[in-house]
XYZ file of C-alpha atoms in Angstrom:
165
model
C 99.622 77.081 -78.754
C 102.122 75.370 -76.422
C 104.115 78.593 -76.284
C 100.949 80.394 -75.145
C 100.383 77.865 -72.338
C 103.990 78.136 -71.151
C 103.813 81.953 -71.185
C 100.506 81.900 -69.346
C 101.913 79.506 -66.725
C 104.909 81.772 -66.093
C 102.537 84.739 -65.765
C 100.461 82.767 -63.271
C 103.472 82.007 -61.129
C 104.238 85.723 -60.970
C 100.654 86.853 -60.303
C 97.907 84.572 -59.081
C 95.127 87.032 -58.350
C 94.752 90.761 -58.049
C 92.039 92.160 -55.831
C 90.695 95.696 -56.119
C 88.875 97.086 -53.091
C 86.304 99.876 -53.105
C 85.055 101.365 -49.839
C 86.528 98.494 -47.798
C 83.353 96.331 -47.820
C 83.143 95.563 -51.559
C 85.977 94.120 -53.627
C 86.527 92.784 -57.141
C 89.077 90.123 -58.013
C 90.566 89.233 -61.377
C 92.540 85.997 -61.580
C 94.733 84.285 -64.126
C 96.178 80.972 -63.096
C 97.379 77.540 -63.994
C 95.029 74.590 -63.704
C 96.133 71.047 -62.998
C 93.620 68.219 -63.391
C 93.749 65.625 -60.604
C 92.385 62.999 -62.999
C 91.770 62.355 -66.673
C 88.476 62.955 -68.451
C 87.698 59.469 -69.788
C 90.914 58.617 -71.719
C 91.942 62.253 -72.370
C 95.181 63.352 -70.690
C 94.231 66.811 -69.440
C 97.736 68.132 -68.755
C 98.176 71.755 -67.616
C 95.418 74.260 -68.294
C 94.766 77.980 -68.110
C 92.250 79.454 -65.646
C 90.630 82.923 -65.793
C 88.127 84.172 -63.225
C 86.326 87.310 -62.075
C 84.873 87.490 -58.555
C 83.041 90.090 -56.470
C 82.985 89.963 -52.672
C 81.131 91.711 -49.854
C 82.611 91.789 -46.332
C 79.768 91.704 -43.782
C 81.942 91.152 -40.661
C 85.460 92.447 -39.894
C 87.179 89.430 -41.519
C 84.334 87.382 -43.023
C 82.627 87.924 -46.362
C 80.688 86.295 -49.154
C 81.960 85.999 -52.737
C 80.451 85.128 -56.127
C 82.050 84.846 -59.536
C 82.380 83.307 -62.968
C 85.341 81.331 -64.287
C 86.732 79.682 -67.417
C 89.340 76.919 -67.499
C 90.818 75.446 -70.684
C 92.700 72.168 -71.069
C 94.196 71.314 -74.479
C 94.627 67.660 -75.451
C 96.465 66.130 -78.399
C 94.371 62.951 -78.447
C 91.128 62.051 -76.671
C 87.987 59.972 -77.083
C 86.478 62.976 -78.934
C 89.320 63.143 -81.485
C 92.659 64.880 -81.970
C 93.459 68.485 -80.968
C 90.444 68.992 -78.714
C 89.980 71.682 -76.059
C 88.147 70.829 -72.862
C 86.692 74.023 -71.415
C 85.135 74.156 -67.956
C 82.972 77.209 -67.297
C 80.631 78.107 -64.509
C 79.813 79.969 -61.354
C 81.152 80.038 -57.815
C 79.648 81.183 -54.508
C 80.965 80.904 -50.972
C 82.445 82.405 -47.810
C 85.912 83.894 -47.393
C 87.920 84.691 -44.289
C 90.760 87.229 -44.614
C 92.828 88.097 -41.539
C 96.067 90.092 -41.128
C 99.240 88.367 -39.993
C 100.584 90.600 -37.224
C 100.679 94.332 -37.955
C 102.195 93.935 -41.439
C 100.707 94.180 -44.902
C 100.283 90.428 -45.319
C 96.964 88.641 -44.760
C 96.019 85.007 -44.929
C 92.917 84.059 -46.864
C 90.738 80.948 -46.644
C 87.713 80.303 -48.875
C 85.136 77.586 -49.198
C 82.061 77.345 -51.327
C 80.035 75.850 -54.129
C 80.667 75.685 -57.866
C 78.109 75.141 -60.623
C 80.143 74.203 -63.722
C 79.942 72.344 -67.017
C 82.455 71.115 -69.603
C 82.412 71.804 -73.337
C 84.601 69.946 -75.819
C 85.691 72.076 -78.796
C 87.579 71.056 -81.929
C 90.508 73.038 -83.357
C 88.071 75.259 -85.314
C 86.151 76.273 -82.170
C 83.057 74.162 -82.890
C 81.435 72.488 -79.854
C 81.418 68.695 -80.280
C 80.300 67.820 -76.742
C 78.710 69.519 -73.740
C 77.962 68.229 -70.261
C 75.135 69.439 -68.094
C 75.927 71.873 -65.277
C 76.830 70.043 -62.070
C 77.039 71.203 -58.482
C 80.408 70.822 -56.738
C 82.565 72.438 -54.075
C 85.882 74.216 -53.672
C 88.389 75.164 -50.985
C 91.175 77.723 -51.295
C 94.002 79.158 -49.194
C 96.464 81.948 -49.910
C 98.298 85.059 -48.796
C 97.157 88.589 -49.528
C 99.921 91.161 -49.920
C 98.624 94.732 -49.636
C 99.967 97.023 -52.349
C 98.704 100.554 -51.651
C 95.268 101.558 -50.438
C 93.156 99.645 -52.945
C 95.257 96.794 -54.400
C 96.156 93.377 -53.063
C 98.170 90.580 -54.711
C 96.782 87.179 -53.653
C 98.782 84.071 -54.636
C 96.686 81.058 -53.660
C 96.039 77.356 -54.153
C 92.545 76.026 -54.824
C 90.960 72.587 -55.096
C 87.670 72.038 -56.930
C 85.521 68.918 -57.175
C 82.616 68.802 -59.631
């Protein structure tokens, strides 16, 4: 399992998010990334996690749009208050505004996002059984990154995001 996390982290460094655009106003984004907890969950050392997300966006002004999506983040712990070899999985929804603007006349854009998240955490044992589940909670997120245009419909978007739930 550690080999999977290391491979996933390397993949994330190479590709943070890929955005597919259709008809300029609508876009879909598929993201694989690393997740780093800024604190521990009770006494569980969260370590590095894996994040997957799908988002759709609608641009209603030249550089401003709204986005909504669903995401899944997994943190694997060796020892926690819930027992040994537990997975902490955060899943939920996101909604917010995004601003994407070109830098000069090139193919690079900067992107800034801010919005709400509605997430919960499940604790699973090594057999995949749920041993704990929190209620959904409302939180917020901010994100910044660069969009590199790759053809007419593709954009690579490495970014950094902070979430608080």
